[in-house]
XYZ file of C-alpha atoms in Angstrom:
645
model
C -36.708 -28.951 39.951
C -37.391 -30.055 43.659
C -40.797 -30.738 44.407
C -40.326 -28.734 47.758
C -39.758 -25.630 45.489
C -43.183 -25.735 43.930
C -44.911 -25.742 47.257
C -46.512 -22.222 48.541
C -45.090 -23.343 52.338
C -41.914 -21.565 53.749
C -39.257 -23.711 54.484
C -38.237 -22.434 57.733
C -41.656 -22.021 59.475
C -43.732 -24.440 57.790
C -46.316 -21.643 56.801
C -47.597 -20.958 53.606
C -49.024 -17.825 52.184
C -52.082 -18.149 52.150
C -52.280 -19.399 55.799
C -50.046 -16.704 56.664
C -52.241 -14.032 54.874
C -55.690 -15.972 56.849
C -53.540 -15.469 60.350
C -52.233 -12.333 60.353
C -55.366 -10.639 59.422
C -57.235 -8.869 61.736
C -60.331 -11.456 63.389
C -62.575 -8.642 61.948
C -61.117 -8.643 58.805
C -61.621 -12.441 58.555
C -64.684 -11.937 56.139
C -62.966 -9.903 53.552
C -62.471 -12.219 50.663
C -60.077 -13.957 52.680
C -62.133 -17.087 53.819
C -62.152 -18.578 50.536
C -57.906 -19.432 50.636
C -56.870 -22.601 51.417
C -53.766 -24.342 52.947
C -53.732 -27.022 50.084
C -50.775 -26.098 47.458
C -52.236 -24.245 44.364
C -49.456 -26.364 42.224
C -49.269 -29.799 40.552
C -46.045 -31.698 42.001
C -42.589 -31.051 39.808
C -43.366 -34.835 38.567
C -46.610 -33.745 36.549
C -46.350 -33.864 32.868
C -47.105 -31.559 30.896
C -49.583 -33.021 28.127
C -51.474 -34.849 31.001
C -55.369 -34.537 30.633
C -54.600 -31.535 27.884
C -57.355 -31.591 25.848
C -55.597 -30.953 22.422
C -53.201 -33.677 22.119
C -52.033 -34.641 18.724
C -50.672 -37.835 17.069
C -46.767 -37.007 17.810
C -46.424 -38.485 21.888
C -49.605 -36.792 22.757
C -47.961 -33.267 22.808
C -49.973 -30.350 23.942
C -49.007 -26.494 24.449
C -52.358 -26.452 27.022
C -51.514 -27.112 30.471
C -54.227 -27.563 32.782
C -54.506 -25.173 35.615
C -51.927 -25.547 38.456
C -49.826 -27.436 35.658
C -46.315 -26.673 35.310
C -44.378 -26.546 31.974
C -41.859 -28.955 31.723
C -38.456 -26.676 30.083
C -37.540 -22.781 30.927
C -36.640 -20.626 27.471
C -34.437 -17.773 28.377
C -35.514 -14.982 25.532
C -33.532 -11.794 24.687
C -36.176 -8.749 25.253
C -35.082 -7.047 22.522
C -34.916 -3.123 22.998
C -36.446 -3.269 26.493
C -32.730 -4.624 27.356
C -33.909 -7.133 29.208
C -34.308 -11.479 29.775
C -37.763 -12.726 29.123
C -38.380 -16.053 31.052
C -40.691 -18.423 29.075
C -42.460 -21.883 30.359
C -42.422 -24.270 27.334
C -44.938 -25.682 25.938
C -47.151 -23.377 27.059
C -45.256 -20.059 25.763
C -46.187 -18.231 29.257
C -44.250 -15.134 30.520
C -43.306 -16.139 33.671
C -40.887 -12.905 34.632
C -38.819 -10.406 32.955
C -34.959 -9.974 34.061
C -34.045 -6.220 33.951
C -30.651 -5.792 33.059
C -29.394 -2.791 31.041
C -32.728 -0.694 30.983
C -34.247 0.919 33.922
C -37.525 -1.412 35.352
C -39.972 0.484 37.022
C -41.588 -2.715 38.564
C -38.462 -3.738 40.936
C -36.669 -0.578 40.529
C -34.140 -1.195 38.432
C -32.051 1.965 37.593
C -33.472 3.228 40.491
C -31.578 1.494 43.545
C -28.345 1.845 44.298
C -27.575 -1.820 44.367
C -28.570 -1.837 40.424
C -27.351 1.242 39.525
C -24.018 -0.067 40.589
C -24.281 -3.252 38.323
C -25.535 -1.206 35.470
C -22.812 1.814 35.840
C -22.647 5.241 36.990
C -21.400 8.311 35.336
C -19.381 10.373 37.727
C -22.052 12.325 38.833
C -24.082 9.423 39.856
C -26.431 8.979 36.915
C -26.506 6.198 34.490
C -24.177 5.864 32.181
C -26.710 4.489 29.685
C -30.583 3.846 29.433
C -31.254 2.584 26.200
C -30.238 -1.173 24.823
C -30.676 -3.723 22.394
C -30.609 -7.404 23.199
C -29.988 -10.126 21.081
C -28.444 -13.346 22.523
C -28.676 -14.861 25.452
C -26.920 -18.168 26.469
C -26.578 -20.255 29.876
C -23.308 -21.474 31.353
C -22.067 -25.584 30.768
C -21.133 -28.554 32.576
C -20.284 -31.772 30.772
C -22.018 -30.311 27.622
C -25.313 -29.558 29.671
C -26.845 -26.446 31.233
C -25.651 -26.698 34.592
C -28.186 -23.650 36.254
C -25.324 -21.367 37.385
C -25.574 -18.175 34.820
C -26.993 -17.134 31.529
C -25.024 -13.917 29.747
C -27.292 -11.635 27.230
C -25.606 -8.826 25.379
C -26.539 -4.939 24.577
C -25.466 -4.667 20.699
C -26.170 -0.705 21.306
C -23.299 -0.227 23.707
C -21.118 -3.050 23.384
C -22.176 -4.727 26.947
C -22.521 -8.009 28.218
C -25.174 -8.706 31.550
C -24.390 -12.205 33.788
C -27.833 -13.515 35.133
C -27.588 -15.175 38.083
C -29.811 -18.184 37.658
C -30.523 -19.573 41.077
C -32.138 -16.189 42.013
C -32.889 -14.703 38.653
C -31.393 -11.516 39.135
C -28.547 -9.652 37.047
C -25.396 -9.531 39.069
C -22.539 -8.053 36.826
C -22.125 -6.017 33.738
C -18.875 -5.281 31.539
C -18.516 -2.776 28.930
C -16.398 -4.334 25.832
C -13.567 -1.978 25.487
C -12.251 -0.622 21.671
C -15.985 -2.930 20.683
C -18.960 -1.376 18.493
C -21.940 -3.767 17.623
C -21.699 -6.878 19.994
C -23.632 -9.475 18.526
C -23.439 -12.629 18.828
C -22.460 -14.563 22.082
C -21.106 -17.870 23.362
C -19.758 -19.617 26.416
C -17.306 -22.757 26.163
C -18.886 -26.082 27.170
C -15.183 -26.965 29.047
C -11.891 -25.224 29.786
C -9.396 -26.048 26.443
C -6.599 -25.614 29.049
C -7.505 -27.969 31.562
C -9.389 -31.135 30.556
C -10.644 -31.799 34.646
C -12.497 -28.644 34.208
C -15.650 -29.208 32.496
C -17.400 -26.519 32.701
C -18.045 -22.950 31.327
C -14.858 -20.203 32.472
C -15.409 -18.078 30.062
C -17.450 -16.358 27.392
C -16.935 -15.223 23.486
C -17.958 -12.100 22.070
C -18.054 -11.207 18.924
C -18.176 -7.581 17.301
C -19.852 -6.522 13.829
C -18.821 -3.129 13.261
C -15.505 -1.734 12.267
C -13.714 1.371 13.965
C -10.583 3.112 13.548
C -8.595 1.678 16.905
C -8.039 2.934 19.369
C -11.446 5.007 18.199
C -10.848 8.695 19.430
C -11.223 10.692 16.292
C -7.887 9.622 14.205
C -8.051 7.787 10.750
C -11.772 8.690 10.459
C -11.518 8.330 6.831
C -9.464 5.630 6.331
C -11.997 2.787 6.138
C -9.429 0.032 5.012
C -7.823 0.360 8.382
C -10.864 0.377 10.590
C -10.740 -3.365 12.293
C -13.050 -5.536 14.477
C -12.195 -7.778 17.706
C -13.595 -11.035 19.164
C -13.067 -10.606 23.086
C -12.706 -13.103 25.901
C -14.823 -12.647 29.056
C -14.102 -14.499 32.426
C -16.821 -16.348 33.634
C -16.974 -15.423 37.217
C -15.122 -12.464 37.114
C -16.754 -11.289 34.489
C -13.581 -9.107 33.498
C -12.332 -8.858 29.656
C -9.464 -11.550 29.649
C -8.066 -10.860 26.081
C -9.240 -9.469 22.468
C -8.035 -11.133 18.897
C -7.945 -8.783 15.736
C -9.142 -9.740 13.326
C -10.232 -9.515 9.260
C -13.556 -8.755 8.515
C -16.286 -8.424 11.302
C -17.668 -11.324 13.784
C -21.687 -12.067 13.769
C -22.612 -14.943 15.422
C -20.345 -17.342 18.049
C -20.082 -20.888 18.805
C -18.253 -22.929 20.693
C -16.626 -26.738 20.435
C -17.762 -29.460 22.852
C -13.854 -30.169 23.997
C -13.246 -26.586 24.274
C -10.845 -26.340 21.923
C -12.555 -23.847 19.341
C -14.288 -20.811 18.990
C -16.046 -19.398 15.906
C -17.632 -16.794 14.615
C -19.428 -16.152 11.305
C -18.404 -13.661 8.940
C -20.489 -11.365 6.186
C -18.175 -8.912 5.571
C -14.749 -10.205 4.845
C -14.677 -7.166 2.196
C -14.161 -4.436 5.631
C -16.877 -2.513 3.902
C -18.491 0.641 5.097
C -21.739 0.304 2.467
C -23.852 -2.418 2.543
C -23.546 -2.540 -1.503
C -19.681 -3.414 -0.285
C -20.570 -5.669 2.243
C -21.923 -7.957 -0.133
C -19.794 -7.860 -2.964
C -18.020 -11.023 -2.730
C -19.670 -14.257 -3.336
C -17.960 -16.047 -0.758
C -17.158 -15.135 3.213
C -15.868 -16.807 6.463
C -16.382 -19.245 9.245
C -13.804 -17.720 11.575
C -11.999 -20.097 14.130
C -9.813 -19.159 17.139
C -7.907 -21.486 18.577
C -8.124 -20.977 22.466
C -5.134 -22.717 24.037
C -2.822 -20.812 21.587
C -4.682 -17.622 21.852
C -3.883 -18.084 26.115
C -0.552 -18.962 25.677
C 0.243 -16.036 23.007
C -1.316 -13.645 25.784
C 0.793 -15.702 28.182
C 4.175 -15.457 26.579
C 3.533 -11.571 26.348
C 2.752 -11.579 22.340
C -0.007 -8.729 22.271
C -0.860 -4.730 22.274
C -3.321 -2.665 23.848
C -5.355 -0.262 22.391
C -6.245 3.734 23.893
C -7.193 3.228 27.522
C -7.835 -0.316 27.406
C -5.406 -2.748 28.881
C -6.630 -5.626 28.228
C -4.308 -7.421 25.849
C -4.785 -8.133 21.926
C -3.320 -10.831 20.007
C -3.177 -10.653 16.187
C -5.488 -12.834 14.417
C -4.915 -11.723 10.837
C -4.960 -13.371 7.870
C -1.397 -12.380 7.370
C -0.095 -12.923 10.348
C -1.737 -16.282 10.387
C -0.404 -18.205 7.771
C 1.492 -20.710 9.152
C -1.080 -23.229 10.595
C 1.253 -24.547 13.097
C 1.167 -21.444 14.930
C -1.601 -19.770 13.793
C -4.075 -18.285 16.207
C -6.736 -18.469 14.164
C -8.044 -19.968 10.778
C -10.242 -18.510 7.809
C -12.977 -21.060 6.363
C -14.395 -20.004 3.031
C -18.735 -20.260 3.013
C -20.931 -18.438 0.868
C -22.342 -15.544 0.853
C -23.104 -13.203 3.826
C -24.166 -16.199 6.534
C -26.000 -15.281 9.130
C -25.241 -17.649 11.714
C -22.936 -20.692 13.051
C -24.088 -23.681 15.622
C -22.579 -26.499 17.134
C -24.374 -29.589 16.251
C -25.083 -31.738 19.724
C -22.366 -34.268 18.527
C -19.839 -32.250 18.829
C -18.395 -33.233 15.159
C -20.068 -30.342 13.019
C -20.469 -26.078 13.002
C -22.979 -25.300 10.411
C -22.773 -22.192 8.584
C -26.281 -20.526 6.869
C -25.779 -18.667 3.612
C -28.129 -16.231 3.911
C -27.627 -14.717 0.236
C -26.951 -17.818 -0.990
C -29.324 -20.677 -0.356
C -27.431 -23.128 1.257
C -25.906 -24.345 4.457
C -22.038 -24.969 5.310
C -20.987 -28.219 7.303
C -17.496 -27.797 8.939
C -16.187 -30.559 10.598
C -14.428 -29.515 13.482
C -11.501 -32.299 13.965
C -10.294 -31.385 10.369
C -10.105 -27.832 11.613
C -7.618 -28.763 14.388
C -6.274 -30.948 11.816
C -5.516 -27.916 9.894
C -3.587 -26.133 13.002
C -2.002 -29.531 13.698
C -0.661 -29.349 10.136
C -2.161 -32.546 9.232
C -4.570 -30.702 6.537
C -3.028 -29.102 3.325
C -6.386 -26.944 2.857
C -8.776 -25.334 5.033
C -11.455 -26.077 2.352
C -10.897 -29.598 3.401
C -12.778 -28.999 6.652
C -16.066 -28.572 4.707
C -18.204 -31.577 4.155
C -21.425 -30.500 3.177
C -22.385 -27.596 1.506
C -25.986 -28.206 0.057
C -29.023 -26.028 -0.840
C -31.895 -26.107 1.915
C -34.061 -22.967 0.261
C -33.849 -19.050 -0.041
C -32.679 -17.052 2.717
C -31.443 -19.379 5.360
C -30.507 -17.684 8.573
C -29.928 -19.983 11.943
C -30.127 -23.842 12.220
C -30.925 -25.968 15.702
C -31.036 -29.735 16.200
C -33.000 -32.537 17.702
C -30.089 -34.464 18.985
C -31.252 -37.718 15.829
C -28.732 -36.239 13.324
C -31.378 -34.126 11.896
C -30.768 -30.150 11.341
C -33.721 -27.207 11.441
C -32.957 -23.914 9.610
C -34.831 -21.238 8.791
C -35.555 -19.818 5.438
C -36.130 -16.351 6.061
C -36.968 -15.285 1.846
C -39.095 -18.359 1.937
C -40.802 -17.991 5.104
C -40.485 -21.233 5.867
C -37.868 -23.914 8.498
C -36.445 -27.231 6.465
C -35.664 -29.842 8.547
C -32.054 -31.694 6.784
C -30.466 -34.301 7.887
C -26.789 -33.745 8.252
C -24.895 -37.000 7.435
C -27.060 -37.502 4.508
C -26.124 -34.265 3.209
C -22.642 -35.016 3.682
C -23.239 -37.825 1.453
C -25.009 -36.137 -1.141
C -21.926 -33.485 -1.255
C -19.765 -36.485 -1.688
C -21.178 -37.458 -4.715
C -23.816 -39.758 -3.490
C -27.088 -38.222 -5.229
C -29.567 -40.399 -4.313
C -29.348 -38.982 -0.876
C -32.392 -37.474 0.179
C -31.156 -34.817 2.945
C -34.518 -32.652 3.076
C -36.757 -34.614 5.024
C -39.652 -32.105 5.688
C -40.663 -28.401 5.801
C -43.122 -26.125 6.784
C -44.066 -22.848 5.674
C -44.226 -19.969 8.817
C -45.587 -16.706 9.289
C -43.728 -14.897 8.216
C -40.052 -14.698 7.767
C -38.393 -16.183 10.348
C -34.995 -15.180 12.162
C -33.944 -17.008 14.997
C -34.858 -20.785 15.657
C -34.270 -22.919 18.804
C -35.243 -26.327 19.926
C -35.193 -27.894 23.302
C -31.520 -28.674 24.771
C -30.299 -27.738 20.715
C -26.913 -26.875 21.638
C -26.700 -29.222 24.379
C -25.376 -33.164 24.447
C -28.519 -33.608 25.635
C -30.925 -32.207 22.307
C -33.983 -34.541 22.834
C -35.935 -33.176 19.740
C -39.597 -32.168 21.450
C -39.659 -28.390 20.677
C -38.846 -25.915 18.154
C -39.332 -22.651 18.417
C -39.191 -19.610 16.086
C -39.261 -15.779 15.889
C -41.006 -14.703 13.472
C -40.078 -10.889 12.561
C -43.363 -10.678 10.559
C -47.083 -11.394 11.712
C -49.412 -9.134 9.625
C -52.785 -10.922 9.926
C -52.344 -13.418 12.771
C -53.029 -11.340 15.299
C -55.800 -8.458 16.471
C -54.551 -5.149 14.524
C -52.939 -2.935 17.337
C -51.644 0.448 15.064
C -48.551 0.549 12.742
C -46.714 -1.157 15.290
C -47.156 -4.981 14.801
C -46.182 -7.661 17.606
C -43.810 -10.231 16.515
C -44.571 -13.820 16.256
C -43.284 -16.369 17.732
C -44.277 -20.337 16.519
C -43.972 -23.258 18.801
C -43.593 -26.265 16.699
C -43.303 -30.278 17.959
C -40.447 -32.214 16.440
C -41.158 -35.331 18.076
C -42.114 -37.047 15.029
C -40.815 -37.192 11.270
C -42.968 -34.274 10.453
C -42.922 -30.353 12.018
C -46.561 -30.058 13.601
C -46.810 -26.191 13.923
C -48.692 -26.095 17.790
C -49.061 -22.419 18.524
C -48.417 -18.880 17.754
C -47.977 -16.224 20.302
C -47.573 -12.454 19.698
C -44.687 -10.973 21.293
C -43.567 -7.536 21.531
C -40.578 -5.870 19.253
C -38.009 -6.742 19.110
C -36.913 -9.972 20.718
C -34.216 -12.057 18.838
C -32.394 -15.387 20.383
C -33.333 -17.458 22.947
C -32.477 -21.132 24.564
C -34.938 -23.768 25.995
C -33.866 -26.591 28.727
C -35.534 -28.727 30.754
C -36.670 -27.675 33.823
C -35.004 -30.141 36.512
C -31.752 -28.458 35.462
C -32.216 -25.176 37.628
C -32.995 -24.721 41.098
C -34.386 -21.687 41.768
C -34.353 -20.157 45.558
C -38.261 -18.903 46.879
C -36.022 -16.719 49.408
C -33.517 -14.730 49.611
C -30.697 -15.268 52.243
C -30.364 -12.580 54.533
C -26.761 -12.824 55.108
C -25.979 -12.229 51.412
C -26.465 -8.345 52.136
C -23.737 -6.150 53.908
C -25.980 -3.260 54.755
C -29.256 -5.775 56.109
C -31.065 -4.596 58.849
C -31.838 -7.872 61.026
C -33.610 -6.599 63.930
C -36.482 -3.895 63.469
C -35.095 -2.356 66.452
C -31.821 -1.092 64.767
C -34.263 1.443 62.283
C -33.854 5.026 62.984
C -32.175 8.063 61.045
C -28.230 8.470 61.782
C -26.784 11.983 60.394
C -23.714 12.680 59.090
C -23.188 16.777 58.609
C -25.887 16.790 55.645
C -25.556 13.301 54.806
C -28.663 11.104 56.638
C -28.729 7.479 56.624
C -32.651 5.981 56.923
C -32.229 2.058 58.510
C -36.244 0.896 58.072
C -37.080 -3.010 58.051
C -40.875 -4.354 56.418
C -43.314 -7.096 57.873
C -46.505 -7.110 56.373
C -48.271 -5.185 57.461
C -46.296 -2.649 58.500
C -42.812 -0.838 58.214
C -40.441 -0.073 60.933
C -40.995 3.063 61.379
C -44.123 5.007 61.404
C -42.531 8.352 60.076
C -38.802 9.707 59.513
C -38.362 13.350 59.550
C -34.933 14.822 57.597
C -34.305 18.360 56.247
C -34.372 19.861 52.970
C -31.331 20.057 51.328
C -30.427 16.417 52.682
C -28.785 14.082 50.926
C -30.907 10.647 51.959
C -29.444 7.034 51.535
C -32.606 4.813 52.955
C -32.084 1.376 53.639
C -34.751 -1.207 53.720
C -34.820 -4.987 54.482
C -38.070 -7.191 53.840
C -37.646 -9.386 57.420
C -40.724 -11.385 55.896
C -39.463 -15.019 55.319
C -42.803 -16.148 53.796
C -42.104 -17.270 50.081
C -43.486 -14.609 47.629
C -44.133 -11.871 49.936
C -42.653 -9.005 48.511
C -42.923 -5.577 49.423
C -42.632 -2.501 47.292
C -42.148 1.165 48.383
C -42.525 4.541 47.147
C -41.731 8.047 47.702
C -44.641 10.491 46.089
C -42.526 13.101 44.205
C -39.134 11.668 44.808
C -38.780 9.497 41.758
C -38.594 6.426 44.171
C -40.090 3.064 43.724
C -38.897 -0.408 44.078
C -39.511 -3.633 45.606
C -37.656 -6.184 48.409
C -38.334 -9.911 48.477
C -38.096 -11.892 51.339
C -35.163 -11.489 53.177
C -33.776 -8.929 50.970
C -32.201 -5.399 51.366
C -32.087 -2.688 48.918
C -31.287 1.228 49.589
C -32.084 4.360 47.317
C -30.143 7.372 47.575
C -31.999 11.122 46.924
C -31.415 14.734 47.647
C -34.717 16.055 50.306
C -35.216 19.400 47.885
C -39.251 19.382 48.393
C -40.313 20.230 51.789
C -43.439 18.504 53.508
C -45.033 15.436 54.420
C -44.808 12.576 51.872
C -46.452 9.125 52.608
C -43.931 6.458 51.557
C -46.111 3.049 50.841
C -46.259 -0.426 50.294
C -46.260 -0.775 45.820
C -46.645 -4.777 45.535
C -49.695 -6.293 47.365
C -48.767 -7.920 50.081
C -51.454 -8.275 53.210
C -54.943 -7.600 54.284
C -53.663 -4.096 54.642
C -51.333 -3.374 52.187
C -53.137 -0.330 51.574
C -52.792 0.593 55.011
C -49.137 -0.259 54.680
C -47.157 2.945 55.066
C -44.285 5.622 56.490
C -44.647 9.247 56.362
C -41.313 11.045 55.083
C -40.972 14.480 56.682
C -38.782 17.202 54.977
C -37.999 20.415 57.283
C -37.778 23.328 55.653
């Protein structure tokens, strides 16, 4: 990150806040609590480590979670929210909440759901509600260049209702979200690290979404009972368009995603190759898949006009069958055998390996991805063949991240515990070697752990500082708060040869994935540019109230402390669109306002505009105010609405 970015000074003027708040109060105001602000940057410099002066380093580098005050963390972690349907934004070490990203879920702090701008990205019924409310969040990822983050997007998905949100990461703001069509249960998530197409594009153009449940398709009330033809797909989302390019059917459901470093693959995990509708069926067979599309021939199959479409949907489908797959040479996709339900496939930083957890059985699946497009090349008689480790690492092993020094972390979920495994000497000991000592360390958690995460994992760049987990159980680490329990999540240093376990923080239910990176990789913007909005109001002097038969249009601007316009009067039965634009260009001033009865609340940032549209059914005065602190007198901060009757 820029040093000028963690300045409280405004680029333009020169001002910062606080000497902005200091000036623009009132000379009689002067004494109330305002003397004691200073000009002097509250923040360390962008340059400051992190463990400096902390005074609980340990052994490994001197690593601390405890950042003095003013200190900044030195990586972002992007966390799902869980059923608030929602992005958590985390500064590591230190585990703080910096902000929360509304996405699919109304957010009464910024008015989410409640503007028009948002309920257009979130999607409207034809009356002009929401066309959902609820969600649940699992994975989040960001978008690649050269195999690192490059601080364009991140992409979280709603399992509930089969939706994927883009996050726009230079303003941290959800721009666009798509609805999977002919989809039930998105799960897991992925974007490519390069375009398989074109090898001068290096960087993320899509994203891979995979679906657990199976439905009769198209889904509109035919072959209800006949569970051996319900079926799954694995879609294709553009990157910037954020449109469904194409959809593979496919055997068995997807779970988790991962991607290749060349941008050649695509895989999902698979825990119900048996299509079953029971979970006693789901896990009848003692082995599964590691399912692999391959991309290029997927595009050029879509291409050459070799698809259906399904109901109202036409977004084309390709047939990934076993069946109809066969014939590696022109296969679409390919079927790797692992045991038994996995729960999760990653990309190992070196691009050679996808490692597969068992889950029901205790042991973890190393495919090596060359002998996979060995396979499709015809160059490999078996698809077995692509498997070079498959060793025991404990009970219950769920997800696996790496360090970027060859070494693997899962976690053990029936163990309540992460083993740390070193990958090439596991190959070895599958090969026969037995004196290879693959488990190199492991410590026990609290309790049962899901998802796991290090800093830069799934990066080229995995530099092996940080491990996190989410722990679905914490019981008694934490003050007792009712039936309901917070989740705990464990920050662990992997710096050295041995897991130091650093901090745990309670977290509200229920949060799953999540991805850390290091902080000079995004570059946030302080202030929005005023340009970026069609309907901004740029001069206070173009406020006022324009009618249109019953249809009123209210143009206000803000400036702490004070709106445009003292009062607006409309008429009952009006249907009011009111437009406001923060002209403050002082970093972090925002402004909120509210409508008392009217169901409206939400916030502008600097230089932004955001409208809210409402029928005038209550007649009388109603004092529209400032919600988010912003002045000497905020509270004095407001516009009286007038409704005629």
């Amino acid at each position: 990150m820029k040093e000028g970015l963690n300045k409280t000074s405004d680029p333009d003027t020169g001002m910062g806040r606080r000497r902005f708040l200091n000036s623009a109060a009132a000379a009689g105001l002067a004494g109330v609590g305002m003397a004691a602000c200073s000009e002097k940057p509250a923040t360390a410099v962008a340059g400051a480590s992190a463990a400096s002066g902390s005074a609980t380093a340990h052994a490994q580098g001197g690593s601390s979670v405890h950042l003095k005050p003013g200190e900044l963390d030195t990586y972002y972690g992007l966390w799902s929210g869980g059923h608030t349907g929602d992005m958590r934004v985390l500064g590591l070490p230190s585990g703080r909440e910096l902000t929360r990203i509304p996405c699919f879920v109304p957010d009464a702090l910024v008015g989410w759901g409640v503007t028009n701008e948002s309920k257009d990205v979130m999607g409207r019924k034809a009356d002009g509600s929401l066309r959902y409310t609820v969600a649940d969040t699992h994975h989040t990822h960001a978008s690649y260049k050269d195999g690192n983050y490059d601080g364009r997007y991140a992409w979280i998905n709603d399992k509930i209702n089969s939706r994927i949100a883009r996050i726009r990461l230079d303003y941290f703001v959800c721009d666009k979200i798509t609805e999977l069509p002919n989809v039930q249960g998105f799960h897991g998530i992925f974007p490519d690290k390069r375009d398989p197409v074109d090898p001068a594009i290096n960087y993320t153009t899509r994203v891979f979404c995979g679906a657990e449940f199976h439905i009769p398709l198209p889904n509109n009330g035919g072959d209800i009972d006949k569970i051996d033809k319900y079926r799954t797909l694995f879609s294709c989302v553009d990157a910037e368009s954020m449109e469904v390019r194409w959809q593979v059917l496919i055997d068995g459901n997807c779970d988790l995603t991962a991607t290749s470093y060349d941008g050649k693959l695509a895989a999902t995990n698979q825990y119900n190759v048996e299509n079953g509708a029971k979970y006693e069926d789901m896990m009848s067979a003692e082995r599964d898949a590691c399912l692999f599309f391959n991309v290029a021939r997927i595009e050029a199959a879509v291409k050459a006009g070799k698809f259906k479409t399904y109901g109202d949907s036409k977004v084309p489908v390709v047939d990934g069958t076993r069946a109809s797959n066969a014939d590696a040479k022109t296969a679409l996709t390919a079927y790797v055998s692992v045991p038994k339900n996995p729960h999760g496939v990653n990309a190992s930083p070196d691009g050679k390996y996808f490692i597969c957890a068992g889950k029901l059985s205790p042991t973890c699946t190393v495919i090596e991805l060359n002998k996979v497009l060995d396979w499709f090349d015809g160059k490999l008689e078996k698809l077995d063949q692509a498997i070079v480790a498959e060793v025991e690492v404990g009970l219950g092993p769920l997800h696996t991240a790496f360090d970027g020094r060859g070494n693997a972390y899962t976690t053990l979920f029936l163990d309540s515990a992460v083993v740390k495994w070193n990958v090439e000497a596991a190959i070895k000991f599958h090969a026969g070697d037995k004196n290879a000592k693959y488990v190199v360390d492991r410590l026990d958690l609290q309790y049962q752990p899901g998802h796991v995460n290090a800093s830069q994992s799934e990066t080229i760049a995995a530099d092996g500082k940080w491990l996190c987990v989410g722990c679905k159980f914490s019981k008694d680490r934490f003050l007792p708060v009712g039936p309901l329990h917070p989740e705990n999540e464990q920050l662990i240093d992997i710096s050295g040869e041995k897991m130091v376990l650093m901090a745990d923080h309670p977290v509200r239910g229920e949060p799953h994935d999540f991805i850390i990176f290091k902080r000079e990789l995004l570059h946030p913007k302080q202030v929005y540019a005023l340009d970026d909005f069609p309907n901004a109001i740029k001069d206070p002097k173009e406020s006022g109230v324009v009618r249109n038969g019953r249809k009123v249009t209210v143009k206000l601007t803000s400036q702490a402390p004070a709106f445009s316009m003292r009062e607006f009067t409309v008429k009952k039965g009006d249907e009011v669109t009111l437009i406001l634009t923060n002209l403050d260009k002082v970093e972090d001033l925002t402004h909120g306002f509210a409508i008392p009865k009217y169901n409206v609340n939400f916030i502008v940032n600097p230089q932004e505009t955001k409208s809210v549209t409402f029928i005038a059914d209550k007649p009388g005065v109603f004092w529209a105010y400032c919600t988010h602190f912003c002045h000497a007198l905020h509270l004095e901060m407001r516009s009286r609405m007038i409704v005629e009757a």
